[in-house]
CSV table of C-alpha atoms in Angstrom, one decimal:
chain,number,residue,atom,x,y,z
A,479,UNK,CA,41.8,1.5,32.6
A,480,UNK,CA,39.9,3.0,35.7
A,481,UNK,CA,38.2,4.9,33.7
A,482,UNK,CA,37.3,2.4,31.7
A,483,UNK,CA,36.0,0.0,34.6
A,484,UNK,CA,33.9,3.4,35.6
A,485,UNK,CA,32.1,3.5,32.5
A,486,UNK,CA,31.8,-0.5,32.5
A,487,UNK,CA,30.2,-0.1,36.0
A,488,UNK,CA,27.7,2.7,35.1
A,489,UNK,CA,26.5,1.4,32.3
A,490,UNK,CA,25.4,-1.6,33.9
A,491,UNK,CA,23.9,0.1,36.5
A,492,UNK,CA,21.4,2.3,34.1
A,493,UNK,CA,20.9,-1.0,32.2
A,494,UNK,CA,20.2,-3.1,35.1
A,495,UNK,CA,18.3,-0.3,36.3
A,496,UNK,CA,16.2,0.2,33.3
A,497,UNK,CA,15.3,-3.5,33.1
A,498,UNK,CA,14.2,-3.2,36.4
A,499,UNK,CA,11.9,-0.2,35.2
A,500,UNK,CA,11.0,-1.4,32.9
A,501,UNK,CA,9.2,-4.9,33.7
A,502,UNK,CA,7.8,-3.6,36.0
A,503,UNK,CA,6.0,-1.4,34.4
A,504,UNK,CA,4.8,-4.8,32.0
A,505,UNK,CA,7.7,-5.5,30.1
A,506,UNK,CA,8.8,-4.3,26.9
A,507,UNK,CA,5.1,-5.4,25.1
A,508,UNK,CA,3.5,-3.0,26.9
A,509,UNK,CA,6.0,0.5,26.3
A,510,UNK,CA,6.1,-0.8,22.0
A,511,UNK,CA,2.3,-1.0,21.9
A,512,UNK,CA,1.8,-4.5,21.1
A,513,UNK,CA,-1.9,-4.6,19.6
A,514,UNK,CA,-4.3,-6.3,17.4
A,515,UNK,CA,-5.7,-5.1,14.0
A,516,UNK,CA,-9.6,-5.9,14.8
A,517,UNK,CA,-12.7,-5.9,12.9
A,518,UNK,CA,-15.9,-6.0,14.3
A,519,UNK,CA,-19.1,-6.8,12.5
A,520,UNK,CA,-22.9,-6.8,12.8
A,521,UNK,CA,-25.6,-8.0,10.2
A,522,UNK,CA,-29.4,-8.2,10.2
A,523,UNK,CA,-31.7,-10.6,8.9
A,524,UNK,CA,-33.8,-10.8,7.4
A,525,UNK,CA,-33.7,-6.9,6.5
A,526,UNK,CA,-31.4,-3.8,7.1
A,527,UNK,CA,-32.0,-2.4,10.3
A,528,UNK,CA,-31.0,0.7,12.3
A,529,UNK,CA,-29.0,-0.6,15.5
A,530,UNK,CA,-27.7,0.6,18.5
A,531,UNK,CA,-24.1,-0.3,18.7
A,532,UNK,CA,-21.2,-0.2,21.5
A,533,UNK,CA,-17.7,-1.1,20.9
A,534,UNK,CA,-13.9,-1.2,22.6
A,535,UNK,CA,-11.0,0.5,21.2
A,536,UNK,CA,-7.8,1.2,22.0
A,537,UNK,CA,-7.2,5.0,21.7
A,538,UNK,CA,-3.5,5.1,21.0
A,539,UNK,CA,-1.9,1.4,19.4
A,540,UNK,CA,1.9,2.8,20.4
A,541,UNK,CA,1.0,3.4,23.9
A,542,UNK,CA,-1.0,0.6,26.3
A,543,UNK,CA,-4.2,2.3,27.5
A,544,UNK,CA,-7.4,0.0,28.5
A,545,UNK,CA,-9.7,0.3,25.5
A,546,UNK,CA,-12.6,3.2,25.4
A,547,UNK,CA,-16.5,2.2,24.5
A,548,UNK,CA,-17.8,4.0,21.7
A,549,UNK,CA,-21.2,4.2,21.4
A,550,UNK,CA,-23.6,4.8,18.2
A,551,UNK,CA,-26.8,4.3,16.2
A,552,UNK,CA,-25.9,3.0,12.7
A,553,UNK,CA,-27.7,1.1,10.0
A,554,UNK,CA,-26.6,-2.4,9.6
A,555,UNK,CA,-24.7,-4.5,7.7
A,556,UNK,CA,-22.3,-2.2,9.6
A,557,UNK,CA,-18.0,-2.9,10.5
A,558,UNK,CA,-15.3,-1.1,11.6
A,559,UNK,CA,-11.8,-1.5,11.9
A,560,UNK,CA,-10.1,-1.0,15.5
A,561,UNK,CA,-6.5,-1.5,17.0
A,562,UNK,CA,-7.1,-3.6,20.4
A,563,UNK,CA,-3.7,-3.1,22.6
A,564,UNK,CA,-2.4,-7.1,24.0
A,565,UNK,CA,-4.2,-8.5,26.6
A,566,UNK,CA,-7.8,-6.6,26.5
A,567,UNK,CA,-11.1,-6.9,25.2
A,568,UNK,CA,-12.4,-6.5,22.1
A,569,UNK,CA,-16.1,-6.7,22.1
A,570,UNK,CA,-19.3,-5.5,20.4
A,571,UNK,CA,-23.4,-5.1,21.4
A,572,UNK,CA,-25.5,-4.3,18.7
A,573,UNK,CA,-29.8,-3.7,19.8
A,574,UNK,CA,-31.9,-3.4,16.9
A,575,UNK,CA,-34.2,-0.7,16.6
A,576,UNK,CA,-36.6,-3.1,15.0
A,577,UNK,CA,-37.4,-7.3,15.1
A,578,UNK,CA,-34.1,-7.9,12.7
A,579,UNK,CA,-32.2,-11.0,14.3
A,580,UNK,CA,-28.8,-9.2,14.5
A,581,UNK,CA,-25.6,-11.4,14.3
A,582,UNK,CA,-22.2,-10.0,15.2
A,583,UNK,CA,-18.2,-11.3,14.1
A,584,UNK,CA,-15.4,-10.3,15.3
A,585,UNK,CA,-12.2,-10.7,13.2
A,586,UNK,CA,-8.5,-10.2,13.5
A,587,UNK,CA,-6.6,-8.8,10.0
A,588,UNK,CA,-10.5,-9.0,8.7
A,589,UNK,CA,-10.0,-11.7,7.9
A,590,UNK,CA,-10.2,-14.4,10.4
A,591,UNK,CA,-12.8,-14.8,12.7
A,592,UNK,CA,-12.1,-14.8,16.6
A,593,UNK,CA,-15.5,-15.2,17.8
A,594,UNK,CA,-19.7,-14.4,16.1
A,595,UNK,CA,-22.7,-14.8,17.8
A,596,UNK,CA,-26.5,-14.7,16.7
A,597,UNK,CA,-29.6,-13.2,19.0
A,598,UNK,CA,-33.5,-13.5,18.6
A,599,UNK,CA,-35.4,-11.1,16.8
A,600,UNK,CA,-35.7,-7.9,18.9
A,601,UNK,CA,-32.8,-8.9,21.0
A,602,UNK,CA,-29.6,-7.3,22.1
A,603,UNK,CA,-26.3,-9.4,20.9
A,604,UNK,CA,-23.0,-9.3,21.8
A,605,UNK,CA,-19.0,-10.5,21.2
A,606,UNK,CA,-16.2,-10.4,22.9
A,607,UNK,CA,-12.3,-11.7,22.8
A,608,UNK,CA,-9.0,-11.3,24.8
A,609,UNK,CA,-6.8,-10.6,22.7
A,610,UNK,CA,-3.3,-12.6,23.6
A,611,UNK,CA,0.0,-10.2,25.0
């Protein structure tokens, strides 16, 4: 009986310590990597063009990390699928290499539009939204 009490006491201390440690690190969703599947889209009017693009993506969906910024030049229309960890900002900006008007969109799971914006001809466009925890 004494051995059983010792085992129960050890399990309670270890379990309680684990809960305190996890909560101090931001909770269980932080440790298990809760993340959002995000699609960034950029389109041009009236025609195709090249654009300088910058967007955020999380380096690892299974571990909580701040998103990094990726910068590239691509033809427009353009889209990319990324992962953004919960509670972080999903953002995309694009600057046309001509006088086209650009539109950006951020989609959840490639379907639900979270935000969109359109800029004037030759102007930079940007979209951003903070993901829920």
